[in-house]
CSV table of C-alpha atoms in Angstrom, one decimal:
chain,number,residue,atom,x,y,z
L,23,MET,CA,-12.7,-5.6,1.3
L,24,GLY,CA,-9.5,-5.9,0.2
L,25,LEU,CA,-7.0,-7.0,-1.7
L,26,ALA,CA,-7.9,-11.5,-1.3
L,27,LYS,CA,-5.3,-14.2,-0.1
L,28,ARG,CA,-4.9,-15.9,-2.4
L,29,ILE,CA,-4.7,-19.5,-2.1
L,30,ILE,CA,-2.6,-21.4,-4.9
L,31,PRO,CA,-2.6,-25.4,-5.8
L,32,CYS,CA,0.3,-26.7,-6.7
L,33,LEU,CA,0.9,-30.0,-9.5
L,34,ASP,CA,4.2,-31.5,-10.0
L,35,VAL,CA,4.7,-32.1,-13.1
L,36,ASP,CA,7.1,-35.2,-14.7
L,37,ASN,CA,7.7,-35.9,-18.1
L,38,GLY,CA,3.7,-34.2,-18.6
L,39,ARG,CA,2.0,-36.2,-16.3
L,40,VAL,CA,0.6,-35.6,-12.9
L,41,VAL,CA,2.3,-37.3,-10.1
L,42,LYS,CA,1.8,-37.8,-6.3
L,43,GLY,CA,-1.5,-38.7,-7.2
L,44,VAL,CA,-4.9,-36.8,-8.2
L,45,LYS,CA,-8.1,-38.5,-5.9
L,46,PHE,CA,-10.8,-36.6,-7.9
L,47,VAL,CA,-13.6,-38.5,-8.0
L,48,ASP,CA,-15.3,-37.0,-11.4
L,49,ILE,CA,-12.3,-37.0,-12.9
L,50,ARG,CA,-11.2,-39.6,-16.4
L,51,ASP,CA,-7.5,-38.9,-15.9
L,52,ALA,CA,-6.4,-37.6,-12.7
L,53,GLY,CA,-2.8,-37.7,-14.1
L,54,ASN,CA,-3.2,-35.2,-17.1
L,55,PRO,CA,-2.1,-31.9,-15.8
L,56,VAL,CA,-5.1,-30.3,-17.9
L,57,GLU,CA,-8.3,-32.2,-16.3
L,58,VAL,CA,-6.3,-31.2,-13.0
L,59,ALA,CA,-6.0,-28.0,-13.9
L,60,ARG,CA,-9.4,-27.1,-15.1
L,61,ARG,CA,-11.5,-28.7,-12.1
L,62,TYR,CA,-8.8,-26.7,-8.8
L,63,ASN,CA,-10.2,-23.5,-11.3
L,64,GLU,CA,-14.0,-24.3,-11.1
L,65,GLU,CA,-13.2,-25.2,-7.4
L,66,GLY,CA,-12.0,-21.1,-7.2
L,67,ALA,CA,-8.3,-21.7,-7.5
L,68,ASP,CA,-6.6,-17.6,-7.9
L,69,GLU,CA,-3.6,-19.2,-9.5
L,70,ILE,CA,-2.1,-22.4,-10.3
L,71,THR,CA,1.7,-23.5,-9.9
L,72,PHE,CA,3.1,-26.3,-12.0
L,73,LEU,CA,5.9,-27.3,-11.0
L,74,ASP,CA,8.6,-29.8,-13.7
L,75,ILE,CA,10.0,-32.5,-12.1
L,76,THR,CA,11.6,-33.9,-15.0
L,77,ALA,CA,15.1,-35.2,-15.1
L,78,SER,CA,16.0,-35.9,-18.6
L,79,SER,CA,16.3,-32.2,-20.5
L,80,ASP,CA,15.2,-33.8,-23.0
L,81,ASP,CA,12.0,-33.9,-22.0
L,82,ARG,CA,11.9,-30.7,-20.8
L,83,GLU,CA,9.5,-29.7,-24.5
L,84,THR,CA,6.6,-31.5,-22.5
L,85,ILE,CA,5.4,-29.3,-20.0
L,86,VAL,CA,5.4,-26.2,-22.9
L,87,HIS,CA,2.9,-28.4,-24.6
L,88,VAL,CA,0.6,-28.5,-20.9
L,89,VAL,CA,1.6,-25.1,-20.4
L,90,GLU,CA,-0.4,-24.1,-23.7
L,91,GLN,CA,-3.0,-26.4,-23.2
L,92,VAL,CA,-3.7,-24.8,-20.4
L,93,ALA,CA,-3.7,-21.6,-20.8
L,94,SER,CA,-6.0,-22.1,-24.1
L,95,GLU,CA,-8.9,-22.9,-21.3
L,96,VAL,CA,-7.8,-22.0,-17.9
L,97,PHE,CA,-7.7,-18.2,-17.3
L,98,ILE,CA,-6.3,-17.9,-14.1
L,99,PRO,CA,-2.6,-16.7,-13.1
L,100,LEU,CA,-0.5,-19.8,-14.1
L,101,THR,CA,2.9,-20.5,-12.9
L,102,VAL,CA,5.8,-23.1,-14.0
L,103,GLY,CA,9.0,-23.9,-12.3
L,104,GLY,CA,11.1,-26.4,-12.3
L,105,GLY,CA,14.5,-26.6,-15.2
L,106,ILE,CA,14.2,-22.1,-15.7
L,107,ARG,CA,18.0,-21.8,-16.2
L,108,LYS,CA,18.4,-18.9,-18.7
L,109,VAL,CA,16.4,-16.1,-20.0
L,110,ASP,CA,15.7,-18.5,-23.4
L,111,ASP,CA,13.7,-21.1,-20.8
L,112,VAL,CA,12.1,-17.8,-19.3
L,113,ARG,CA,10.6,-16.0,-22.9
L,114,ARG,CA,9.6,-20.4,-23.8
L,115,MET,CA,7.2,-20.8,-21.1
L,116,LEU,CA,5.9,-16.9,-20.9
L,117,ASN,CA,5.0,-17.7,-25.2
L,118,ALA,CA,3.5,-20.7,-24.1
L,119,GLY,CA,1.3,-19.0,-21.7
L,120,ALA,CA,3.0,-18.9,-18.3
L,121,ASP,CA,2.1,-15.4,-16.7
L,122,LYS,CA,5.3,-15.8,-13.9
L,123,VAL,CA,8.0,-18.1,-14.0
L,124,ALA,CA,9.7,-19.4,-10.7
L,125,ILE,CA,13.3,-19.2,-10.6
L,126,ASN,CA,14.8,-21.1,-7.4
L,127,THR,CA,18.6,-23.0,-7.7
L,128,ALA,CA,20.0,-20.9,-11.6
L,129,ALA,CA,19.3,-17.7,-9.1
L,130,VAL,CA,21.8,-19.0,-6.2
L,131,PHE,CA,24.5,-19.5,-8.6
L,132,ASN,CA,23.5,-16.3,-11.5
L,133,PRO,CA,21.9,-14.0,-9.6
L,134,GLU,CA,22.4,-11.8,-12.6
L,135,PHE,CA,20.2,-13.8,-14.1
L,136,VAL,CA,17.2,-13.0,-12.1
L,137,LYS,CA,17.9,-9.4,-13.0
L,138,GLU,CA,19.0,-10.1,-16.7
L,139,ALA,CA,15.3,-12.2,-17.2
L,140,THR,CA,13.0,-9.2,-14.9
L,141,ASP,CA,14.8,-6.5,-17.5
L,142,LYS,CA,13.9,-8.5,-20.3
L,143,PHE,CA,10.1,-9.5,-19.8
L,144,GLY,CA,9.3,-7.0,-16.3
L,145,SER,CA,9.7,-7.6,-12.5
L,146,GLN,CA,5.8,-8.9,-12.8
L,147,CYS,CA,6.8,-12.7,-14.1
L,148,ILE,CA,9.7,-13.3,-12.4
L,149,VAL,CA,9.0,-15.1,-8.7
L,150,VAL,CA,11.9,-16.3,-7.1
L,151,ALA,CA,11.5,-20.0,-5.0
L,152,ILE,CA,13.7,-20.2,-1.6
L,153,ASP,CA,14.1,-23.1,-0.1
L,154,ALA,CA,15.6,-22.4,3.2
L,155,LYS,CA,16.0,-24.6,6.2
L,156,GLN,CA,16.2,-23.9,9.8
L,157,VAL,CA,20.6,-23.6,10.8
L,158,SER,CA,20.6,-22.3,14.4
L,159,LYS,CA,20.3,-24.2,17.1
L,160,GLU,CA,18.1,-24.6,20.1
L,161,GLY,CA,18.7,-21.7,21.9
L,162,GLU,CA,20.2,-19.4,19.6
L,163,PRO,CA,18.3,-16.2,17.7
L,164,LEU,CA,16.9,-18.2,14.7
L,165,ARG,CA,18.6,-18.3,11.4
L,166,TRP,CA,17.4,-19.8,8.1
L,167,GLU,CA,19.8,-20.7,5.1
L,168,ILE,CA,19.0,-21.2,1.4
L,169,PHE,CA,19.4,-24.6,0.3
L,170,THR,CA,19.6,-26.1,-3.2
L,171,HIS,CA,19.3,-30.2,-4.7
L,172,GLY,CA,16.0,-30.8,-2.8
L,173,GLY,CA,17.2,-29.3,0.2
L,174,ARG,CA,20.5,-31.3,0.2
L,175,LYS,CA,23.1,-29.2,-0.6
L,176,PRO,CA,23.8,-26.3,1.8
L,177,THR,CA,24.6,-22.6,0.5
L,178,GLY,CA,25.8,-20.8,3.6
L,179,ILE,CA,23.1,-18.2,2.2
L,180,ASP,CA,20.9,-16.2,5.2
L,181,ALA,CA,17.5,-16.8,3.9
L,182,ILE,CA,16.7,-13.1,4.3
L,183,GLU,CA,19.3,-11.6,2.8
L,184,TRP,CA,18.8,-13.4,0.2
L,185,ALA,CA,15.3,-12.7,-0.1
L,186,LYS,CA,16.0,-8.8,-0.2
L,187,LYS,CA,19.0,-9.0,-2.7
L,188,MET,CA,16.4,-11.0,-5.1
L,189,THR,CA,13.7,-7.8,-4.4
L,190,ASP,CA,16.6,-6.0,-5.0
L,191,TYR,CA,17.5,-7.6,-8.1
L,192,GLY,CA,13.6,-6.7,-9.4
L,193,ALA,CA,11.4,-10.6,-8.6
L,194,GLY,CA,8.1,-9.6,-8.1
L,195,GLU,CA,7.4,-12.3,-5.7
L,196,ILE,CA,9.1,-15.1,-3.3
L,197,LEU,CA,7.5,-18.4,-3.0
L,198,LEU,CA,9.5,-19.1,0.0
L,199,THR,CA,9.4,-23.1,1.2
L,200,SER,CA,10.4,-24.6,4.6
L,201,MET,CA,12.7,-27.5,3.9
L,202,ASP,CA,12.4,-28.2,7.4
L,203,ARG,CA,8.2,-28.4,6.6
L,204,ASP,CA,7.9,-29.7,4.0
L,205,GLY,CA,6.0,-33.0,3.2
L,206,THR,CA,6.0,-33.2,7.4
L,207,LYS,CA,1.8,-31.9,6.8
L,208,ILE,CA,2.4,-30.4,10.2
L,209,GLY,CA,2.2,-26.6,8.7
L,210,PHE,CA,4.3,-23.9,7.2
L,211,ASP,CA,7.4,-22.5,9.4
L,212,ASN,CA,5.4,-19.4,10.0
L,213,GLU,CA,8.6,-17.8,12.0
L,214,LEU,CA,10.4,-18.2,8.6
L,215,THR,CA,7.3,-17.1,6.4
L,216,HIS,CA,7.1,-14.5,8.9
L,217,ALA,CA,10.3,-13.0,9.0
L,218,VAL,CA,11.0,-12.7,5.3
L,219,ALA,CA,7.9,-11.1,5.0
L,220,ALA,CA,8.2,-8.8,7.0
L,221,ALA,CA,11.9,-7.9,5.3
L,222,VAL,CA,11.0,-8.2,1.6
L,223,SER,CA,8.4,-5.1,-0.1
L,224,ILE,CA,7.0,-7.8,-2.4
L,225,PRO,CA,4.9,-10.3,-1.9
L,226,LEU,CA,5.3,-13.8,-0.5
L,227,ILE,CA,4.2,-16.9,-0.9
L,228,ALA,CA,4.4,-19.6,1.8
L,229,SER,CA,5.2,-23.4,1.0
L,230,GLY,CA,5.9,-26.5,2.4
L,231,GLY,CA,3.7,-28.7,5.2
L,232,VAL,CA,0.3,-28.0,5.3
L,233,GLY,CA,-1.9,-30.8,6.7
L,234,ASN,CA,-5.0,-28.7,7.3
L,235,LEU,CA,-7.0,-26.2,6.6
L,236,GLN,CA,-5.8,-24.2,9.9
L,237,HIS,CA,-2.8,-24.3,8.3
L,238,LEU,CA,-3.5,-22.5,5.6
L,239,VAL,CA,-5.2,-19.4,7.7
L,240,ASP,CA,-2.2,-20.0,10.5
L,241,GLY,CA,0.1,-19.4,7.2
L,242,VAL,CA,-1.3,-15.5,7.0
L,243,LYS,CA,-2.1,-15.1,10.4
L,244,GLN,CA,0.8,-15.7,12.2
L,245,GLY,CA,3.0,-16.0,9.5
L,246,GLY,CA,1.8,-13.1,7.2
L,247,ALA,CA,1.9,-14.6,3.6
L,248,ASP,CA,0.2,-12.8,1.0
L,249,ALA,CA,-0.7,-16.1,-0.7
L,250,VAL,CA,-0.4,-20.2,0.7
L,251,LEU,CA,0.7,-22.8,-2.0
L,252,ALA,CA,-0.3,-26.5,-1.1
L,253,ALA,CA,0.1,-30.0,-3.0
L,254,SER,CA,-0.8,-32.9,-1.4
L,255,ILE,CA,-4.0,-31.6,1.0
L,256,PHE,CA,-5.9,-30.9,-2.6
L,257,HIS,CA,-4.2,-33.6,-4.5
L,258,PHE,CA,-5.6,-36.8,-2.3
L,259,ALA,CA,-9.1,-35.0,-2.2
L,260,GLU,CA,-8.5,-34.5,1.4
L,261,TYR,CA,-10.2,-30.6,0.8
L,262,SER,CA,-11.4,-29.0,-2.2
L,263,VAL,CA,-9.9,-25.5,-2.7
L,264,GLY,CA,-13.1,-24.8,-2.4
L,265,GLU,CA,-13.6,-25.7,1.7
L,266,ALA,CA,-10.5,-24.3,2.2
L,267,LYS,CA,-11.6,-21.0,1.1
L,268,ALA,CA,-14.8,-21.3,3.3
L,269,PHE,CA,-13.0,-22.5,6.4
L,270,MET,CA,-10.4,-19.2,5.7
L,271,ALA,CA,-12.9,-16.8,5.5
L,272,ASP,CA,-14.9,-18.4,8.3
L,273,GLN,CA,-11.5,-17.3,10.3
L,274,GLY,CA,-11.0,-14.3,9.5
L,275,VAL,CA,-9.6,-14.2,6.0
L,276,GLU,CA,-10.2,-12.3,3.1
L,277,VAL,CA,-10.4,-14.7,0.7
L,278,ARG,CA,-12.5,-14.5,-3.1
L,279,LEU,CA,-15.0,-16.8,-2.5
X,30,MET,CA,-21.0,-11.3,-39.9
X,31,SER,CA,-17.7,-11.5,-40.3
X,32,HIS,CA,-16.4,-9.8,-37.0
X,33,ARG,CA,-12.9,-8.8,-37.1
X,34,ILE,CA,-10.6,-7.9,-33.8
X,35,ALA,CA,-7.4,-7.3,-33.8
X,36,VAL,CA,-5.1,-7.6,-30.4
X,37,LEU,CA,-2.5,-4.4,-30.6
X,38,ASP,CA,0.8,-6.2,-30.3
X,39,TYR,CA,3.5,-3.7,-29.9
X,40,GLY,CA,6.0,-6.5,-28.8
X,41,MET,CA,5.5,-6.3,-25.1
X,42,GLY,CA,4.9,-8.9,-23.8
X,43,ASN,CA,2.7,-12.1,-23.7
X,44,LEU,CA,-0.4,-11.9,-25.6
X,45,ARG,CA,-1.2,-15.2,-26.0
X,46,SER,CA,-3.7,-14.9,-22.7
X,47,VAL,CA,-5.3,-12.0,-23.6
X,48,SER,CA,-6.1,-13.5,-27.3
X,49,LYS,CA,-7.3,-16.7,-26.2
X,50,ALA,CA,-9.0,-15.6,-23.8
X,51,ILE,CA,-11.3,-13.3,-26.4
X,52,GLU,CA,-10.7,-16.2,-28.9
X,53,HIS,CA,-12.9,-18.2,-25.9
X,54,VAL,CA,-15.7,-15.9,-25.9
X,55,ALA,CA,-16.0,-14.4,-29.4
X,56,GLY,CA,-17.7,-17.1,-31.3
X,57,ASP,CA,-16.3,-16.9,-34.8
X,58,ALA,CA,-15.4,-13.6,-35.0
X,59,GLU,CA,-11.4,-13.1,-36.3
X,60,VAL,CA,-8.7,-12.5,-33.5
X,61,ARG,CA,-5.6,-11.4,-34.3
X,62,VAL,CA,-2.7,-10.7,-32.8
X,63,THR,CA,-0.5,-7.8,-35.0
X,64,ASP,CA,0.2,-4.8,-35.5
X,65,ASP,CA,-0.7,-4.6,-38.9
X,66,HIS,CA,-1.9,-1.3,-39.9
X,67,GLU,CA,-4.4,-2.2,-42.5
X,68,PHE,CA,-6.0,-5.2,-40.0
X,69,ILE,CA,-5.4,-2.6,-37.5
X,70,ARG,CA,-7.7,-0.1,-39.5
X,71,ALA,CA,-10.7,-2.3,-40.7
X,72,ALA,CA,-10.8,-4.2,-37.9
X,73,ASP,CA,-14.3,-3.8,-35.3
X,74,ARG,CA,-12.9,-4.1,-32.7
X,75,ILE,CA,-9.9,-3.2,-30.7
X,76,VAL,CA,-7.7,-4.7,-27.5
X,77,PHE,CA,-4.8,-3.2,-26.5
X,78,PRO,CA,-3.1,-5.1,-24.1
X,79,GLY,CA,0.4,-4.1,-22.2
X,80,GLN,CA,2.9,-5.0,-19.5
X,81,GLY,CA,5.8,-4.1,-18.6
X,82,ALA,CA,7.6,-0.5,-17.5
X,83,ALA,CA,6.2,2.5,-19.5
X,84,ARG,CA,8.6,3.8,-20.9
X,85,ASP,CA,9.4,0.5,-22.4
X,86,CYS,CA,5.9,0.2,-24.0
X,87,MET,CA,6.2,4.1,-25.6
X,88,ILE,CA,9.9,3.5,-27.2
X,89,ALA,CA,7.7,0.0,-28.5
X,90,ILE,CA,4.5,1.4,-29.5
X,91,GLY,CA,6.8,4.3,-31.3
X,92,GLU,CA,9.0,1.5,-33.1
X,93,HIS,CA,6.1,-0.5,-34.3
X,94,HIS,CA,4.3,3.2,-35.6
X,95,LEU,CA,1.2,2.5,-33.8
X,96,ASN,CA,0.6,5.9,-32.1
X,97,GLN,CA,-1.7,7.7,-34.0
X,98,ALA,CA,-3.3,3.9,-35.1
X,99,ILE,CA,-4.2,3.7,-31.2
X,100,LEU,CA,-5.2,7.4,-31.0
X,101,GLU,CA,-7.5,6.7,-34.0
X,102,ALA,CA,-9.1,3.4,-33.0
X,103,ALA,CA,-9.7,4.8,-29.1
X,104,ARG,CA,-11.8,7.5,-31.1
X,105,THR,CA,-13.7,5.6,-33.2
X,106,LYS,CA,-14.5,1.8,-32.8
X,107,PRO,CA,-15.0,-0.5,-29.4
X,108,PHE,CA,-11.5,-0.3,-28.3
X,109,LEU,CA,-10.9,-2.6,-24.5
X,110,GLY,CA,-7.7,-1.3,-22.7
X,111,ILE,CA,-6.2,-3.7,-20.2
X,112,CYS,CA,-3.2,-2.6,-17.7
X,113,MET,CA,-0.7,-0.7,-19.4
X,114,GLY,CA,-2.7,-0.5,-22.3
X,115,LEU,CA,-4.9,2.3,-19.8
X,116,GLN,CA,-2.0,3.7,-18.4
X,117,VAL,CA,-0.3,5.0,-21.7
X,118,LEU,CA,-3.5,6.2,-22.7
X,119,MET,CA,-2.8,9.2,-19.7
X,120,GLN,CA,-0.7,12.0,-20.0
X,121,HIS,CA,2.3,11.5,-17.6
X,122,SER,CA,3.6,9.1,-16.1
X,123,GLN,CA,6.0,8.9,-12.9
X,124,GLU,CA,7.5,5.6,-13.9
X,125,ASN,CA,11.2,5.6,-14.8
X,126,ASP,CA,11.8,8.7,-13.7
X,127,GLY,CA,8.9,10.3,-15.7
X,128,THR,CA,8.0,9.4,-19.0
X,129,ASP,CA,5.7,11.1,-21.3
X,130,LEU,CA,2.3,9.2,-22.3
X,131,LEU,CA,-0.3,9.0,-25.7
X,132,GLY,CA,-2.3,12.2,-23.6
X,133,LEU,CA,-5.5,11.3,-24.8
X,134,PHE,CA,-6.6,11.9,-21.2
X,135,ASP,CA,-5.8,14.7,-18.9
X,136,GLY,CA,-4.0,13.1,-15.7
X,137,ASP,CA,-1.2,11.5,-14.3
X,138,VAL,CA,0.1,7.8,-13.8
X,139,VAL,CA,1.6,7.4,-9.9
X,140,ARG,CA,3.0,4.6,-8.7
X,141,PHE,CA,1.4,3.8,-5.1
X,142,ASP,CA,3.3,5.1,-2.0
X,143,GLY,CA,4.2,1.7,0.1
X,144,LYS,CA,3.1,4.0,3.6
X,145,ALA,CA,-0.4,2.1,3.7
X,146,ILE,CA,-0.8,-1.0,6.7
X,147,GLY,CA,-2.4,-3.8,5.5
X,148,ASP,CA,-4.5,-5.9,7.9
X,149,ASN,CA,-1.6,-8.2,8.7
X,150,GLY,CA,0.3,-5.6,10.8
X,151,LEU,CA,2.7,-5.1,7.5
X,152,PRO,CA,3.0,-3.1,5.0
X,153,LEU,CA,0.8,-3.1,2.0
X,154,LYS,CA,2.8,-5.4,-0.4
X,155,ILE,CA,4.3,-3.0,-4.4
X,156,PRO,CA,3.0,-5.0,-6.6
X,157,HIS,CA,0.1,-5.0,-5.7
X,158,MET,CA,-0.5,-8.6,-7.2
X,159,GLY,CA,-3.6,-10.7,-6.3
X,160,TRP,CA,-7.8,-10.8,-6.2
X,161,SER,CA,-9.4,-7.6,-5.0
X,162,PRO,CA,-12.4,-6.5,-5.5
X,163,VAL,CA,-13.8,-3.5,-8.5
X,164,ASP,CA,-17.0,-0.6,-7.8
X,165,GLN,CA,-18.9,0.0,-10.1
X,166,SER,CA,-19.1,3.6,-10.5
X,167,ALA,CA,-21.3,4.0,-12.6
X,168,GLY,CA,-24.0,0.8,-14.9
X,169,HIS,CA,-22.2,0.4,-18.5
X,170,PRO,CA,-22.3,-2.3,-21.1
X,171,LEU,CA,-19.4,-3.9,-20.2
X,172,TRP,CA,-20.7,-4.2,-16.8
X,173,ASN,CA,-23.8,-6.2,-17.9
X,174,GLY,CA,-24.0,-9.4,-15.6
X,175,ILE,CA,-21.2,-8.9,-13.4
X,176,ASP,CA,-22.0,-7.8,-10.0
X,177,SER,CA,-20.1,-4.7,-8.4
X,178,GLY,CA,-17.6,-5.6,-6.1
X,179,SER,CA,-16.7,-8.6,-8.4
X,180,ARG,CA,-12.6,-9.7,-7.8
X,181,PHE,CA,-10.8,-9.5,-11.2
X,182,TYR,CA,-6.9,-10.0,-10.8
X,183,PHE,CA,-4.4,-7.2,-10.4
X,184,VAL,CA,-1.1,-6.7,-10.7
X,185,HIS,CA,0.8,-3.7,-10.9
X,186,SER,CA,2.9,-1.4,-9.1
X,187,TYR,CA,1.4,2.3,-10.6
X,188,HIS,CA,-2.4,3.9,-11.2
X,189,VAL,CA,-4.2,6.2,-13.2
X,190,LYS,CA,-5.3,9.7,-12.0
X,191,PRO,CA,-7.6,11.3,-14.5
X,192,LYS,CA,-8.4,14.9,-14.3
X,193,ASP,CA,-11.9,13.7,-15.2
X,194,ALA,CA,-13.9,12.8,-12.5
X,195,SER,CA,-16.4,11.4,-15.2
X,196,LEU,CA,-13.9,8.7,-16.8
X,197,THR,CA,-14.5,6.7,-14.1
X,198,ALA,CA,-15.9,3.4,-15.1
X,199,ALA,CA,-15.0,1.8,-11.3
X,200,THR,CA,-12.6,2.6,-7.9
X,201,THR,CA,-10.5,-0.3,-5.9
X,202,GLU,CA,-9.0,0.0,-2.4
X,203,TYR,CA,-5.3,-0.8,-2.0
X,204,GLY,CA,-4.3,1.6,0.8
X,205,VAL,CA,-5.3,4.2,-2.1
X,206,LYS,CA,-8.5,4.3,-3.3
X,207,PHE,CA,-7.5,4.2,-6.5
X,208,VAL,CA,-9.5,4.8,-10.7
X,209,SER,CA,-9.8,0.8,-11.7
X,210,ALA,CA,-11.4,1.6,-15.1
X,211,VAL,CA,-12.1,4.2,-16.7
X,212,SER,CA,-15.2,4.7,-20.1
X,213,ARG,CA,-15.7,7.0,-22.4
X,214,ASP,CA,-18.1,6.8,-25.1
X,215,ASN,CA,-16.4,4.0,-27.8
X,216,LEU,CA,-13.4,3.4,-25.2
X,217,PHE,CA,-13.1,1.2,-21.6
X,218,ALA,CA,-10.2,0.4,-20.6
X,219,VAL,CA,-9.2,-1.6,-17.1
X,220,GLN,CA,-6.3,-1.9,-14.6
X,221,PHE,CA,-7.0,-5.1,-13.5
X,222,HIS,CA,-6.3,-9.1,-16.6
X,223,PRO,CA,-10.2,-9.3,-17.6
X,224,GLU,CA,-8.3,-12.4,-19.7
X,225,LYS,CA,-6.8,-13.9,-16.4
X,226,SER,CA,-10.1,-13.1,-13.8
X,227,ALA,CA,-11.7,-16.3,-14.0
X,228,ASP,CA,-15.3,-16.1,-15.0
X,229,ALA,CA,-15.9,-12.6,-13.9
X,230,GLY,CA,-12.9,-11.5,-16.4
X,231,LEU,CA,-14.6,-13.5,-19.6
X,232,GLN,CA,-17.9,-12.0,-18.9
X,233,LEU,CA,-16.3,-8.3,-19.6
X,234,LEU,CA,-14.8,-9.8,-22.6
X,235,GLU,CA,-17.7,-10.7,-23.6
X,236,ASN,CA,-19.3,-8.1,-23.1
X,237,PHE,CA,-16.7,-6.1,-25.0
X,238,VAL,CA,-16.9,-8.4,-27.9
X,239,ASN,CA,-20.5,-7.7,-27.9
X,240,TRP,CA,-20.6,-4.3,-27.1
X,241,ASP,CA,-23.1,-2.2,-29.6
X,242,LEU,CA,-22.6,1.3,-29.7
């Protein structure tokens, strides 16, 4: 028995409400992030990630209150991403009770921000989120680049080089999303996951594309991920976190049961 | 009986989760995040958390003039060290090119060497981050209701190596077998984060709140 692979449900939160519909039969208010987080915790989630997709910066304060409430009653690690642009954003989230903060676009435009944040708060609480897309053509060696703005804007930065650089800058963990797979439900891009996992010495969370429980297993076994993140399969109650873990354990993946 | 629990605050990291988790299990006890020497001296129990680098922790403890208060509490009343709150009780850490610590226990704090290979064929990642089994070395009131081998949440790159083997309260495997909890008399200290370890963690904190010497 060793370190368990982590299963991380991700909640998209817009203006303090969970979006993308959560269908739990016995939850009163499926849009309430606190109730949803409590449920995931009861099902055995190893961590919970909140992605704040609030468009207006005026409404950003709402996610702080969400984190405060969740952290007062759910005692597993909490990660918050979305709109983290400066050291003060990191501090606000940590003070609210987040354990880790995910930095995405801001890292691309200002890599020094990652250094600054890890110097100030420690590597353990800084996750660098990487959105990558395959840019190599058929027959060419595989290559992926970083994209920003939800996968719309290319940056020309090589995903593997970027992951190494962010590790050198002090990141404690990488959250890797395949923009080719995100929302497709056909499984993680395991070649991308493995290429990055093998290139860095810090833990890697695979994200983007999960449609069934076998995909979670593949992310670990083929992709070499230390943790797997999924949103929709849990939100729509297609599977509970508990079912996911039981399935993974059956397939020989070490999980916390 | 009114009961006071001090969570030592020396500016290293966010103590909110620690205090919230203790409040959750502490009934009507007063839980205060503080560096106030009077409160610490009068408190019934002390929780000593900590995150970040060894040198920064030692500097922050010095700036808050807590060295003596910590050592005194660690000898006299129920005391729970968490993460860096375990490591800084040792003599010396390899971190930051070598850092002298509080020296309550003989032994060093060393880094995982990064050479061990995981079951996916890749080198084990550092930090050791996630849920690992904690194998209890002997019975202790703080293990009440917790099975040996229960998983707790870890985040760390360094681990303690106490010279006195009788201090070991638990071990954990991560490439190497390391000491994940120590105990002596009124003191218990853990490398993992009970405040982030769901039911097992809350049980341990509740056991601490109810621990009668």
